[in-house]
mmCIF file of C-alpha atoms and ligand atoms in Angstrom:
data_model
loop_
_atom_site.group_PDB
_atom_site.id
_atom_site.type_symbol
_atom_site.label_atom_id
_atom_site.label_comp_id
_atom_site.label_asym_id
_atom_site.label_seq_id
_atom_site.Cartn_x
_atom_site.Cartn_y
_atom_site.Cartn_z
ATOM 1 C CA MET A 46 -11.003 -54.913 31.022
ATOM 2 C CA HIS A 47 -13.661 -56.569 28.849
ATOM 3 C CA THR A 48 -14.897 -53.651 26.772
ATOM 4 C CA ILE A 49 -16.438 -53.023 23.383
ATOM 5 C CA ASP A 50 -13.126 -51.559 22.169
ATOM 6 C CA ASN A 51 -11.508 -54.777 21.020
ATOM 7 C CA TYR A 52 -14.484 -56.802 19.876
ATOM 8 C CA ASP A 53 -15.424 -57.690 16.331
ATOM 9 C CA PHE A 54 -19.129 -56.901 16.101
ATOM 10 C CA ASN A 55 -19.409 -57.695 12.409
ATOM 11 C CA GLY A 56 -22.716 -59.496 11.786
ATOM 12 C CA LYS A 57 -23.356 -59.814 15.527
ATOM 13 C CA LYS A 58 -26.570 -59.034 17.400
ATOM 14 C CA VAL A 59 -25.804 -57.225 20.600
ATOM 15 C CA ILE A 60 -28.148 -57.094 23.571
ATOM 16 C CA MET A 61 -27.177 -54.015 25.535
ATOM 17 C CA ARG A 62 -28.397 -52.839 28.943
ATOM 18 C CA VAL A 63 -28.683 -49.051 28.942
ATOM 19 C CA ASP A 64 -30.120 -46.567 31.415
ATOM 20 C CA PHE A 65 -32.986 -44.837 29.626
ATOM 21 C CA ASN A 66 -34.742 -44.099 32.915
ATOM 22 C CA VAL A 67 -35.392 -40.496 31.870
ATOM 23 C CA PRO A 68 -37.922 -37.963 33.175
ATOM 24 C CA LEU A 69 -41.086 -37.459 31.065
ATOM 25 C CA ASN A 70 -43.574 -34.576 31.203
ATOM 26 C CA ASP A 71 -47.371 -34.956 31.170
ATOM 27 C CA LYS A 72 -47.307 -35.240 27.352
ATOM 28 C CA PHE A 73 -44.786 -38.087 27.742
ATOM 29 C CA GLU A 74 -41.989 -36.053 26.204
ATOM 30 C CA VAL A 75 -38.427 -36.534 27.446
ATOM 31 C CA THR A 76 -37.490 -33.486 29.559
ATOM 32 C CA ASP A 77 -33.836 -34.422 30.197
ATOM 33 C CA ASP A 78 -32.088 -36.582 27.596
ATOM 34 C CA THR A 79 -28.658 -36.736 29.302
ATOM 35 C CA ARG A 80 -28.866 -40.486 29.873
ATOM 36 C CA ILE A 81 -29.874 -41.201 26.288
ATOM 37 C CA ARG A 82 -27.010 -39.068 24.965
ATOM 38 C CA ALA A 83 -24.620 -40.892 27.283
ATOM 39 C CA ALA A 84 -25.426 -44.261 25.659
ATOM 40 C CA ILE A 85 -24.898 -43.108 22.071
ATOM 41 C CA PRO A 86 -21.092 -43.544 21.785
ATOM 42 C CA SER A 87 -21.330 -47.247 22.684
ATOM 43 C CA ILE A 88 -24.284 -47.799 20.349
ATOM 44 C CA ASN A 89 -22.483 -46.062 17.486
ATOM 45 C CA ARG A 90 -19.342 -48.098 18.028
ATOM 46 C CA ILE A 91 -21.296 -51.345 17.677
ATOM 47 C CA LEU A 92 -23.171 -50.128 14.586
ATOM 48 C CA GLU A 93 -20.002 -48.804 12.917
ATOM 49 C CA LYS A 94 -18.348 -52.188 13.426
ATOM 50 C CA GLY A 95 -21.175 -53.958 11.613
ATOM 51 C CA GLY A 96 -23.346 -55.039 14.539
ATOM 52 C CA ALA A 97 -27.044 -54.575 15.303
ATOM 53 C CA THR A 98 -28.115 -53.376 18.759
ATOM 54 C CA ILE A 99 -31.014 -54.521 20.867
ATOM 55 C CA LEU A 100 -31.423 -52.127 23.772
ATOM 56 C CA MET A 101 -33.066 -52.891 27.088
ATOM 57 C CA SER A 102 -33.756 -50.577 30.020
ATOM 58 C CA HIS A 103 -36.123 -49.874 32.860
ATOM 59 C CA LEU A 104 -38.212 -46.704 33.155
ATOM 60 C CA GLY A 105 -39.704 -45.590 36.465
ATOM 61 C CA ARG A 106 -41.156 -47.970 38.992
ATOM 62 C CA PRO A 107 -44.136 -49.798 37.472
ATOM 63 C CA LYS A 108 -45.969 -51.828 40.116
ATOM 64 C CA GLU A 109 -48.126 -54.414 38.390
ATOM 65 C CA GLY A 110 -47.251 -55.171 34.776
ATOM 66 C CA PRO A 111 -47.429 -52.759 31.824
ATOM 67 C CA GLU A 112 -48.503 -49.150 32.380
ATOM 68 C CA ASN A 113 -48.551 -46.643 29.527
ATOM 69 C CA LYS A 114 -46.873 -43.917 31.564
ATOM 70 C CA TYR A 115 -43.808 -46.111 31.980
ATOM 71 C CA SER A 116 -43.627 -47.275 28.349
ATOM 72 C CA LEU A 117 -40.221 -46.875 26.718
ATOM 73 C CA ASN A 118 -42.078 -46.214 23.474
ATOM 74 C CA HIS A 119 -42.252 -42.569 24.678
ATOM 75 C CA VAL A 120 -38.476 -42.394 24.458
ATOM 76 C CA VAL A 121 -38.255 -43.550 20.817
ATOM 77 C CA PRO A 122 -38.794 -40.158 19.073
ATOM 78 C CA ARG A 123 -36.079 -38.346 21.066
ATOM 79 C CA PHE A 124 -33.715 -41.305 20.899
ATOM 80 C CA SER A 125 -34.149 -41.561 17.137
ATOM 81 C CA VAL A 126 -33.337 -37.847 16.675
ATOM 82 C CA LEU A 127 -30.227 -38.093 18.860
ATOM 83 C CA LEU A 128 -29.044 -41.227 17.086
ATOM 84 C CA GLY A 129 -29.830 -39.810 13.650
ATOM 85 C CA LYS A 130 -31.548 -42.974 12.425
ATOM 86 C CA PRO A 131 -34.829 -44.845 12.835
ATOM 87 C CA VAL A 132 -35.326 -46.971 15.955
ATOM 88 C CA LYS A 133 -37.530 -50.070 15.984
ATOM 89 C CA PHE A 134 -39.611 -50.802 19.042
ATOM 90 C CA ALA A 135 -40.808 -54.121 20.496
ATOM 91 C CA ASP A 136 -43.782 -53.789 22.814
ATOM 92 C CA ASP A 137 -42.521 -56.511 25.139
ATOM 93 C CA CYS A 138 -38.947 -57.244 26.170
ATOM 94 C CA ILE A 139 -39.468 -61.014 25.803
ATOM 95 C CA GLY A 140 -41.870 -63.336 23.902
ATOM 96 C CA GLU A 141 -42.273 -64.850 20.450
ATOM 97 C CA LYS A 142 -43.068 -61.614 18.633
ATOM 98 C CA THR A 143 -40.024 -59.881 20.111
ATOM 99 C CA LEU A 144 -37.813 -62.828 19.227
ATOM 100 C CA GLU A 145 -39.010 -62.599 15.630
ATOM 101 C CA ILE A 146 -38.084 -58.891 15.486
ATOM 102 C CA LYS A 147 -34.676 -59.656 17.031
ATOM 103 C CA LYS A 148 -34.055 -62.354 14.419
ATOM 104 C CA SER A 149 -35.014 -60.079 11.530
ATOM 105 C CA LEU A 150 -32.663 -57.291 12.653
ATOM 106 C CA LYS A 151 -29.967 -56.370 10.113
ATOM 107 C CA PRO A 152 -26.484 -54.959 10.736
ATOM 108 C CA GLY A 153 -26.692 -51.243 11.526
ATOM 109 C CA GLU A 154 -30.255 -51.496 12.875
ATOM 110 C CA VAL A 155 -31.401 -50.540 16.353
ATOM 111 C CA LEU A 156 -34.223 -52.089 18.348
ATOM 112 C CA LEU A 157 -35.478 -50.805 21.696
ATOM 113 C CA LEU A 158 -37.328 -53.264 23.925
ATOM 114 C CA GLU A 159 -40.246 -52.342 26.179
ATOM 115 C CA ASN A 160 -39.630 -51.619 29.889
ATOM 116 C CA LEU A 161 -37.933 -54.562 31.602
ATOM 117 C CA ARG A 162 -39.737 -53.860 34.868
ATOM 118 C CA PHE A 163 -43.119 -54.699 33.321
ATOM 119 C CA HIS A 164 -42.020 -58.202 34.319
ATOM 120 C CA LYS A 165 -41.439 -58.889 38.012
ATOM 121 C CA GLU A 166 -38.759 -61.405 37.047
ATOM 122 C CA GLU A 167 -36.399 -58.573 36.090
ATOM 123 C CA GLU A 168 -35.775 -57.309 39.624
ATOM 124 C CA LYS A 169 -35.873 -60.857 41.006
ATOM 125 C CA GLY A 170 -32.954 -61.772 38.768
ATOM 126 C CA ASP A 171 -34.955 -64.691 37.380
ATOM 127 C CA GLU A 172 -32.813 -67.069 35.350
ATOM 128 C CA ARG A 173 -35.473 -68.216 32.865
ATOM 129 C CA PHE A 174 -36.407 -64.584 32.159
ATOM 130 C CA SER A 175 -32.715 -63.727 31.684
ATOM 131 C CA GLU A 176 -32.411 -66.567 29.198
ATOM 132 C CA LYS A 177 -35.334 -65.158 27.216
ATOM 133 C CA LEU A 178 -33.651 -61.746 27.158
ATOM 134 C CA ALA A 179 -30.532 -63.429 25.825
ATOM 135 C CA GLU A 180 -32.350 -65.310 23.052
ATOM 136 C CA GLY A 181 -31.527 -64.138 19.554
ATOM 137 C CA ALA A 182 -28.402 -62.211 20.628
ATOM 138 C CA ASP A 183 -24.708 -63.099 20.269
ATOM 139 C CA VAL A 184 -23.131 -60.562 22.610
ATOM 140 C CA TYR A 185 -24.070 -58.869 25.909
ATOM 141 C CA VAL A 186 -22.977 -55.322 26.671
ATOM 142 C CA ASN A 187 -23.717 -53.583 29.958
ATOM 143 C CA ASP A 188 -23.538 -49.801 29.874
ATOM 144 C CA ALA A 189 -25.888 -48.953 32.748
ATOM 145 C CA PHE A 190 -23.639 -48.155 35.709
ATOM 146 C CA GLY A 191 -26.466 -46.780 37.883
ATOM 147 C CA THR A 192 -27.991 -50.282 38.215
ATOM 148 C CA ALA A 193 -24.713 -52.248 38.389
ATOM 149 C CA HIS A 194 -25.157 -52.755 42.154
ATOM 150 C CA ARG A 195 -28.358 -54.708 41.569
ATOM 151 C CA ALA A 196 -28.370 -58.414 40.710
ATOM 152 C CA HIS A 197 -31.251 -58.002 38.280
ATOM 153 C CA ALA A 198 -31.840 -60.193 35.238
ATOM 154 C CA SER A 199 -30.690 -57.594 32.681
ATOM 155 C CA THR A 200 -27.794 -56.205 34.742
ATOM 156 C CA THR A 201 -26.211 -59.407 36.011
ATOM 157 C CA ILE A 202 -27.857 -62.789 35.407
ATOM 158 C CA VAL A 203 -28.119 -62.428 31.623
ATOM 159 C CA ALA A 204 -24.292 -62.392 31.390
ATOM 160 C CA LYS A 205 -24.296 -66.141 32.173
ATOM 161 C CA PHE A 206 -25.663 -66.806 28.726
ATOM 162 C CA PHE A 207 -22.690 -65.111 27.053
ATOM 163 C CA PRO A 208 -19.724 -66.684 28.872
ATOM 164 C CA ASN A 209 -17.188 -65.442 26.341
ATOM 165 C CA ASP A 210 -19.066 -62.508 24.894
ATOM 166 C CA SER A 211 -19.984 -60.214 27.817
ATOM 167 C CA MET A 212 -18.455 -56.770 28.076
ATOM 168 C CA PHE A 213 -18.781 -53.193 29.332
ATOM 169 C CA GLY A 214 -19.821 -50.213 27.228
ATOM 170 C CA TYR A 215 -17.950 -46.907 27.321
ATOM 171 C CA LEU A 216 -19.964 -45.434 30.184
ATOM 172 C CA ILE A 217 -19.234 -48.213 32.648
ATOM 173 C CA LYS A 218 -15.664 -48.375 31.376
ATOM 174 C CA SER A 219 -14.995 -44.733 32.230
ATOM 175 C CA GLU A 220 -16.784 -44.977 35.588
ATOM 176 C CA LEU A 221 -14.614 -47.966 36.541
ATOM 177 C CA GLU A 222 -11.419 -46.352 35.305
ATOM 178 C CA SER A 223 -12.074 -43.183 37.331
ATOM 179 C CA MET A 224 -13.019 -45.018 40.501
ATOM 180 C CA ASP A 225 -10.142 -47.484 40.232
ATOM 181 C CA LYS A 226 -7.728 -44.637 39.669
ATOM 182 C CA VAL A 227 -8.861 -43.069 42.947
ATOM 183 C CA LEU A 228 -9.100 -46.296 44.931
ATOM 184 C CA HIS A 229 -6.071 -48.161 43.645
ATOM 185 C CA GLN A 230 -3.669 -45.835 41.840
ATOM 186 C CA SER A 231 -4.144 -42.515 43.598
ATOM 187 C CA GLU A 232 -1.328 -40.059 43.373
ATOM 188 C CA LYS A 233 -0.536 -38.687 46.853
ATOM 189 C CA PRO A 234 -1.568 -36.626 48.697
ATOM 190 C CA PHE A 235 -5.058 -38.104 48.373
ATOM 191 C CA THR A 236 -7.854 -36.104 50.017
ATOM 192 C CA ALA A 237 -11.445 -37.248 50.466
ATOM 193 C CA VAL A 238 -14.027 -34.542 51.068
ATOM 194 C CA MET A 239 -17.137 -35.965 52.683
ATOM 195 C CA GLY A 240 -20.281 -33.981 53.363
ATOM 196 C CA GLY A 241 -24.034 -34.354 53.316
ATOM 197 C CA ALA A 242 -26.605 -34.793 55.999
ATOM 198 C CA LYS A 243 -25.828 -37.959 57.901
ATOM 199 C CA VAL A 244 -22.768 -39.894 58.934
ATOM 200 C CA SER A 245 -24.836 -43.096 59.067
ATOM 201 C CA ASP A 246 -25.111 -43.072 55.250
ATOM 202 C CA LYS A 247 -21.361 -42.719 54.853
ATOM 203 C CA ILE A 248 -19.859 -45.000 57.528
ATOM 204 C CA LEU A 249 -18.770 -47.771 55.188
ATOM 205 C CA ILE A 250 -17.278 -45.448 52.613
ATOM 206 C CA ILE A 251 -15.373 -43.506 55.304
ATOM 207 C CA GLU A 252 -14.057 -46.755 56.771
ATOM 208 C CA ASN A 253 -12.842 -47.947 53.392
ATOM 209 C CA LEU A 254 -11.281 -44.562 52.580
ATOM 210 C CA LEU A 255 -9.360 -44.476 55.883
ATOM 211 C CA GLU A 256 -7.264 -47.286 54.401
ATOM 212 C CA LYS A 257 -6.328 -45.146 51.429
ATOM 213 C CA VAL A 258 -6.403 -41.384 52.002
ATOM 214 C CA ASP A 259 -3.912 -38.932 53.493
ATOM 215 C CA ASN A 260 -6.568 -36.394 54.447
ATOM 216 C CA LEU A 261 -10.214 -36.874 55.301
ATOM 217 C CA ILE A 262 -12.229 -33.661 55.285
ATOM 218 C CA ILE A 263 -15.624 -33.797 56.963
ATOM 219 C CA GLY A 264 -18.229 -31.081 56.347
ATOM 220 C CA GLY A 265 -22.001 -30.696 56.051
ATOM 221 C CA GLY A 266 -24.541 -31.943 58.560
ATOM 222 C CA MET A 267 -22.478 -34.950 59.632
ATOM 223 C CA THR A 268 -19.955 -32.559 61.194
ATOM 224 C CA TYR A 269 -22.060 -32.117 64.293
ATOM 225 C CA THR A 270 -22.150 -35.800 65.214
ATOM 226 C CA PHE A 271 -18.330 -35.704 65.288
ATOM 227 C CA ILE A 272 -18.209 -32.429 67.240
ATOM 228 C CA ARG A 273 -20.791 -33.571 69.797
ATOM 229 C CA ALA A 274 -18.964 -36.881 70.212
ATOM 230 C CA GLN A 275 -15.909 -34.894 71.313
ATOM 231 C CA GLY A 276 -17.927 -32.903 73.835
ATOM 232 C CA GLY A 277 -18.583 -29.777 71.723
ATOM 233 C CA LYS A 278 -21.756 -27.695 71.879
ATOM 234 C CA THR A 279 -23.758 -28.027 68.660
ATOM 235 C CA GLY A 280 -27.075 -26.359 69.612
ATOM 236 C CA ILE A 281 -29.916 -27.758 67.534
ATOM 237 C CA SER A 282 -27.717 -28.693 64.573
ATOM 238 C CA ILE A 283 -28.532 -32.001 62.892
ATOM 239 C CA CYS A 284 -26.868 -34.708 64.999
ATOM 240 C CA GLU A 285 -27.174 -38.475 65.193
ATOM 241 C CA GLU A 286 -27.085 -39.139 68.936
ATOM 242 C CA ASP A 287 -26.890 -42.890 68.392
ATOM 243 C CA LYS A 288 -23.764 -42.526 66.247
ATOM 244 C CA LEU A 289 -21.539 -40.655 68.727
ATOM 245 C CA ASP A 290 -19.495 -43.753 69.594
ATOM 246 C CA LEU A 291 -19.093 -44.538 65.970
ATOM 247 C CA ALA A 292 -17.840 -41.019 65.260
ATOM 248 C CA LEU A 293 -15.251 -41.376 68.037
ATOM 249 C CA ASN A 294 -14.225 -44.729 66.591
ATOM 250 C CA LEU A 295 -13.661 -43.168 63.186
ATOM 251 C CA ILE A 296 -11.610 -40.355 64.768
ATOM 252 C CA ASN A 297 -9.440 -42.937 66.564
ATOM 253 C CA LYS A 298 -9.102 -45.104 63.493
ATOM 254 C CA ALA A 299 -7.906 -42.088 61.510
ATOM 255 C CA LYS A 300 -5.264 -41.456 64.205
ATOM 256 C CA THR A 301 -3.958 -45.012 64.126
ATOM 257 C CA LYS A 302 -3.843 -45.041 60.343
ATOM 258 C CA GLY A 303 -2.005 -41.720 60.246
ATOM 259 C CA VAL A 304 -4.840 -40.059 58.346
ATOM 260 C CA LYS A 305 -5.340 -36.358 58.982
ATOM 261 C CA LEU A 306 -9.035 -35.941 59.809
ATOM 262 C CA LEU A 307 -10.212 -32.365 59.441
ATOM 263 C CA LEU A 308 -13.448 -31.075 60.909
ATOM 264 C CA PRO A 309 -14.841 -27.551 60.453
ATOM 265 C CA VAL A 310 -13.434 -25.046 62.934
ATOM 266 C CA ASP A 311 -16.202 -22.501 62.395
ATOM 267 C CA ASN A 312 -19.619 -22.410 60.818
ATOM 268 C CA VAL A 313 -22.517 -20.246 59.753
ATOM 269 C CA ALA A 314 -25.168 -20.804 62.397
ATOM 270 C CA ALA A 315 -28.829 -19.877 61.898
ATOM 271 C CA ASP A 316 -31.740 -19.412 64.301
ATOM 272 C CA GLN A 317 -34.022 -21.450 62.034
ATOM 273 C CA PHE A 318 -33.867 -23.784 59.022
ATOM 274 C CA ASP A 319 -34.706 -21.029 56.555
ATOM 275 C CA ASN A 320 -32.831 -19.074 53.904
ATOM 276 C CA ASN A 321 -33.884 -15.829 55.599
ATOM 277 C CA ALA A 322 -32.924 -16.912 59.101
ATOM 278 C CA THR A 323 -30.746 -14.648 61.245
ATOM 279 C CA THR A 324 -27.173 -15.932 61.001
ATOM 280 C CA ARG A 325 -23.870 -15.603 62.808
ATOM 281 C CA VAL A 326 -20.476 -17.193 62.447
ATOM 282 C CA THR A 327 -19.530 -19.282 65.486
ATOM 283 C CA LYS A 328 -16.882 -21.827 66.380
ATOM 284 C CA SER A 329 -18.127 -25.293 65.400
ATOM 285 C CA ASP A 330 -18.048 -26.516 68.996
ATOM 286 C CA GLU A 331 -19.654 -23.409 70.476
ATOM 287 C CA ILE A 332 -23.013 -23.188 68.759
ATOM 288 C CA PRO A 333 -25.482 -21.522 71.151
ATOM 289 C CA GLU A 334 -28.669 -23.248 72.302
ATOM 290 C CA GLY A 335 -31.456 -22.765 69.756
ATOM 291 C CA TRP A 336 -29.025 -22.267 66.842
ATOM 292 C CA MET A 337 -28.002 -24.688 64.112
ATOM 293 C CA GLY A 338 -24.942 -24.925 61.859
ATOM 294 C CA LEU A 339 -26.012 -24.791 58.212
ATOM 295 C CA ASP A 340 -22.735 -24.105 56.407
ATOM 296 C CA ILE A 341 -18.991 -24.155 57.028
ATOM 297 C CA GLY A 342 -17.501 -20.785 58.053
ATOM 298 C CA PRO A 343 -14.753 -18.603 56.484
ATOM 299 C CA GLU A 344 -11.847 -20.055 58.545
ATOM 300 C CA THR A 345 -12.910 -23.557 57.592
ATOM 301 C CA ILE A 346 -13.132 -22.638 53.912
ATOM 302 C CA LYS A 347 -9.515 -21.411 54.110
ATOM 303 C CA LEU A 348 -8.382 -24.518 55.970
ATOM 304 C CA PHE A 349 -10.132 -27.009 53.658
ATOM 305 C CA SER A 350 -9.190 -25.147 50.449
ATOM 306 C CA GLY A 351 -5.530 -25.146 51.528
ATOM 307 C CA ILE A 352 -5.538 -28.929 51.988
ATOM 308 C CA ILE A 353 -7.379 -29.483 48.711
ATOM 309 C CA GLU A 354 -4.971 -27.256 46.809
ATOM 310 C CA GLN A 355 -2.004 -29.328 47.983
ATOM 311 C CA SER A 356 -3.611 -32.599 46.892
ATOM 312 C CA LYS A 357 -3.004 -34.660 43.773
ATOM 313 C CA THR A 358 -6.120 -36.811 44.063
ATOM 314 C CA ILE A 359 -9.491 -35.633 45.375
ATOM 315 C CA LEU A 360 -12.706 -37.504 45.927
ATOM 316 C CA TRP A 361 -15.717 -35.352 46.748
ATOM 317 C CA ASN A 362 -18.994 -36.710 48.036
ATOM 318 C CA GLY A 363 -21.652 -34.558 49.704
ATOM 319 C CA PRO A 364 -22.212 -30.797 50.134
ATOM 320 C CA MET A 365 -20.580 -28.712 52.880
ATOM 321 C CA GLY A 366 -23.857 -27.118 53.940
ATOM 322 C CA VAL A 367 -27.475 -26.650 52.983
ATOM 323 C CA PHE A 368 -26.427 -25.512 49.518
ATOM 324 C CA GLU A 369 -29.996 -25.574 48.214
ATOM 325 C CA MET A 370 -30.492 -22.313 50.179
ATOM 326 C CA GLU A 371 -28.618 -19.367 48.717
ATOM 327 C CA ASN A 372 -27.411 -18.060 52.064
ATOM 328 C CA PHE A 373 -25.853 -21.393 53.027
ATOM 329 C CA GLN A 374 -24.175 -22.349 49.759
ATOM 330 C CA ASN A 375 -20.908 -20.439 50.159
ATOM 331 C CA GLY A 376 -18.994 -23.345 51.707
ATOM 332 C CA THR A 377 -20.046 -25.789 48.993
ATOM 333 C CA VAL A 378 -19.300 -23.308 46.171
ATOM 334 C CA SER A 379 -15.884 -22.463 47.630
ATOM 335 C CA ILE A 380 -14.884 -26.107 48.020
ATOM 336 C CA ALA A 381 -16.143 -26.893 44.491
ATOM 337 C CA LYS A 382 -14.021 -24.027 43.166
ATOM 338 C CA ALA A 383 -10.929 -25.160 45.086
ATOM 339 C CA ILE A 384 -11.351 -28.646 43.592
ATOM 340 C CA ALA A 385 -11.766 -27.137 40.105
ATOM 341 C CA ARG A 386 -8.635 -24.974 40.600
ATOM 342 C CA VAL A 387 -6.389 -27.810 41.675
ATOM 343 C CA THR A 388 -7.722 -29.934 38.798
ATOM 344 C CA THR A 389 -6.548 -27.331 36.266
ATOM 345 C CA GLU A 390 -3.127 -27.649 37.901
ATOM 346 C CA GLY A 391 -3.050 -31.374 37.162
ATOM 347 C CA ALA A 392 -4.748 -33.090 40.103
ATOM 348 C CA PHE A 393 -7.303 -35.836 39.461
ATOM 349 C CA SER A 394 -10.738 -35.104 40.928
ATOM 350 C CA LEU A 395 -13.702 -37.432 41.089
ATOM 351 C CA VAL A 396 -17.074 -36.058 42.150
ATOM 352 C CA GLY A 397 -19.790 -38.545 42.974
ATOM 353 C CA GLY A 398 -22.939 -39.161 44.941
ATOM 354 C CA GLY A 399 -26.212 -37.332 44.305
ATOM 355 C CA ASP A 400 -25.866 -33.916 45.892
ATOM 356 C CA SER A 401 -22.244 -33.103 45.103
ATOM 357 C CA VAL A 402 -23.042 -33.863 41.466
ATOM 358 C CA ALA A 403 -26.021 -31.490 41.708
ATOM 359 C CA ALA A 404 -23.674 -28.884 43.217
ATOM 360 C CA VAL A 405 -20.989 -29.012 40.486
ATOM 361 C CA ASN A 406 -23.745 -28.811 37.890
ATOM 362 C CA LYS A 407 -25.395 -25.879 39.670
ATOM 363 C CA TYR A 408 -22.115 -23.929 39.744
ATOM 364 C CA ASP A 409 -21.213 -24.895 36.162
ATOM 365 C CA LEU A 410 -18.064 -26.676 37.254
ATOM 366 C CA SER A 411 -18.756 -30.165 35.934
ATOM 367 C CA ASP A 412 -16.286 -29.779 33.050
ATOM 368 C CA LYS A 413 -13.639 -28.377 35.411
ATOM 369 C CA VAL A 414 -13.339 -31.540 37.473
ATOM 370 C CA SER A 415 -11.789 -34.727 36.091
ATOM 371 C CA TYR A 416 -14.831 -36.963 36.336
ATOM 372 C CA VAL A 417 -18.418 -36.657 37.521
ATOM 373 C CA SER A 418 -19.875 -40.047 38.377
ATOM 374 C CA THR A 419 -23.492 -40.653 37.447
ATOM 375 C CA GLY A 420 -23.547 -43.796 39.541
ATOM 376 C CA GLY A 421 -25.295 -42.648 42.733
ATOM 377 C CA GLY A 422 -25.836 -45.753 44.864
ATOM 378 C CA ALA A 423 -23.629 -47.909 42.619
ATOM 379 C CA MET A 424 -20.744 -45.453 42.959
ATOM 380 C CA LEU A 425 -21.064 -45.332 46.750
ATOM 381 C CA GLU A 426 -21.096 -49.119 47.026
ATOM 382 C CA TYR A 427 -18.015 -49.416 44.808
ATOM 383 C CA MET A 428 -16.247 -46.826 46.948
ATOM 384 C CA GLU A 429 -17.210 -48.804 50.041
ATOM 385 C CA GLY A 430 -15.108 -51.593 48.560
ATOM 386 C CA LYS A 431 -18.083 -53.794 47.698
ATOM 387 C CA GLU A 432 -18.171 -56.000 44.673
ATOM 388 C CA LEU A 433 -21.030 -54.898 42.419
ATOM 389 C CA PRO A 434 -22.910 -57.884 40.946
ATOM 390 C CA GLY A 435 -23.211 -56.248 37.513
ATOM 391 C CA ILE A 436 -19.466 -55.624 37.401
ATOM 392 C CA LYS A 437 -18.517 -59.048 38.736
ATOM 393 C CA ALA A 438 -20.763 -60.749 36.177
ATOM 394 C CA ILE A 439 -18.487 -59.397 33.432
ATOM 395 C CA ARG A 440 -15.140 -58.865 35.110
ATOM 396 C CA GLY A 441 -15.292 -62.153 37.033
HETATM 397 P P1 AMP B 789 -26.519 -36.499 51.420
HETATM 398 O O1 AMP B 789 -27.655 -36.962 50.556
HETATM 399 O O2 AMP B 789 -26.278 -37.319 52.630
HETATM 400 O O3 AMP B 789 -25.266 -36.224 50.620
HETATM 401 O O4 AMP B 789 -26.989 -35.111 52.032
HETATM 402 C C1 AMP B 789 -27.258 -33.985 51.245
HETATM 403 C C2 AMP B 789 -28.113 -33.048 52.030
HETATM 404 O O5 AMP B 789 -27.447 -32.665 53.214
HETATM 405 C C3 AMP B 789 -28.417 -31.779 51.285
HETATM 406 O O6 AMP B 789 -29.793 -31.746 51.007
HETATM 407 C C4 AMP B 789 -28.019 -30.678 52.268
HETATM 408 O O7 AMP B 789 -28.968 -29.655 52.371
HETATM 409 C C5 AMP B 789 -27.929 -31.420 53.576
HETATM 410 N N1 AMP B 789 -27.044 -30.735 54.512
HETATM 411 C C6 AMP B 789 -25.769 -30.354 54.315
HETATM 412 N N2 AMP B 789 -25.287 -29.703 55.383
HETATM 413 C C7 AMP B 789 -26.277 -29.641 56.293
HETATM 414 C C8 AMP B 789 -26.388 -29.074 57.602
HETATM 415 N N3 AMP B 789 -25.370 -28.454 58.158
HETATM 416 N N4 AMP B 789 -27.571 -29.220 58.241
HETATM 417 C C9 AMP B 789 -28.591 -29.873 57.657
HETATM 418 N N5 AMP B 789 -28.551 -30.423 56.433
HETATM 419 C C10 AMP B 789 -27.407 -30.320 55.749
#
């Protein structure tokens, strides 16, 4: 893999794509600095090896040119404290003035460029704009995994201008290693746990995983499309009527591939979509009219936990129920704990995709699983087997 590990940065100027898209409060202070912290190991490596770093990122979704509320200048104070050294700032990511600052940068110095998305050319992947970003730099490092599925100027096109000097930072490196381990070198049995609201969002990933897994566990809202497709009664549970054929197809595909597909056998049904709703445990295919399944039931928890605990590789994407509501979080907590338990016994577990990440964080289990992906959409696309433009630009 092309990474910053084996590169001699001495005297080099490094243009590095980071993800500093952090939340700001109304005083423009950073309220969650996780993403800034995550970039620091790569930055330090370059500085320690005698390089200078020029950092570029987007922040928010500016519509028409520069807007103060999306200025990366707001990030400088926090970034400087975390890095433990001063940070220079250029109030445009391209242009003569910025090029002058880039040229004057000395080894060990850090420059942050203004929001890339103040220029429309960034998201268009404009080549001339990419060339301007590249000017004054000797090396390109990409360490922003969350945007690696976009062919933007700073994430993909800019790499063209560094044909022999493009590489991944530590964040992308560890994301790729974890995902490749699951997709290409999984120790068996390999179990995928899929949840969340809709099957339509997860079709491609399920199809790709059917080629690789031993067990496919389905929970969450998408359960009911599968149950209904097989003729079960699902009441007013969330169900995608137009995806019934697709669900049957996936069930058949699993059979032909020899994959064990497990659906919930029971669930916690509620008479309304409310934490204080009246609830009862029913079989998953016998939900009464007017009731909806909002969590997996106790028999299902036992069944799924048993499979997870016999696995050596686990991929988890999507909650088992409406875990945001206290009374419907038990299934998600129990599955998270089973994954944590089997990880301490030596299994490899990868948790990814928005809401399962939120769940492991909520239950304080993020350091008890092997890897928590921050990739969101990029992670899902990689798991679908797609080639991400930002990865291809460097890996070839
Ligand atoms: P996704 O973004 O597709 O992973 O879906 C996550 C969302 O699915 C969460 O907000 C959950 O509340 C929701 N969800 C999980 N199980 C159910 C269910 N049984 N009924 C309705 N929504 C659900």
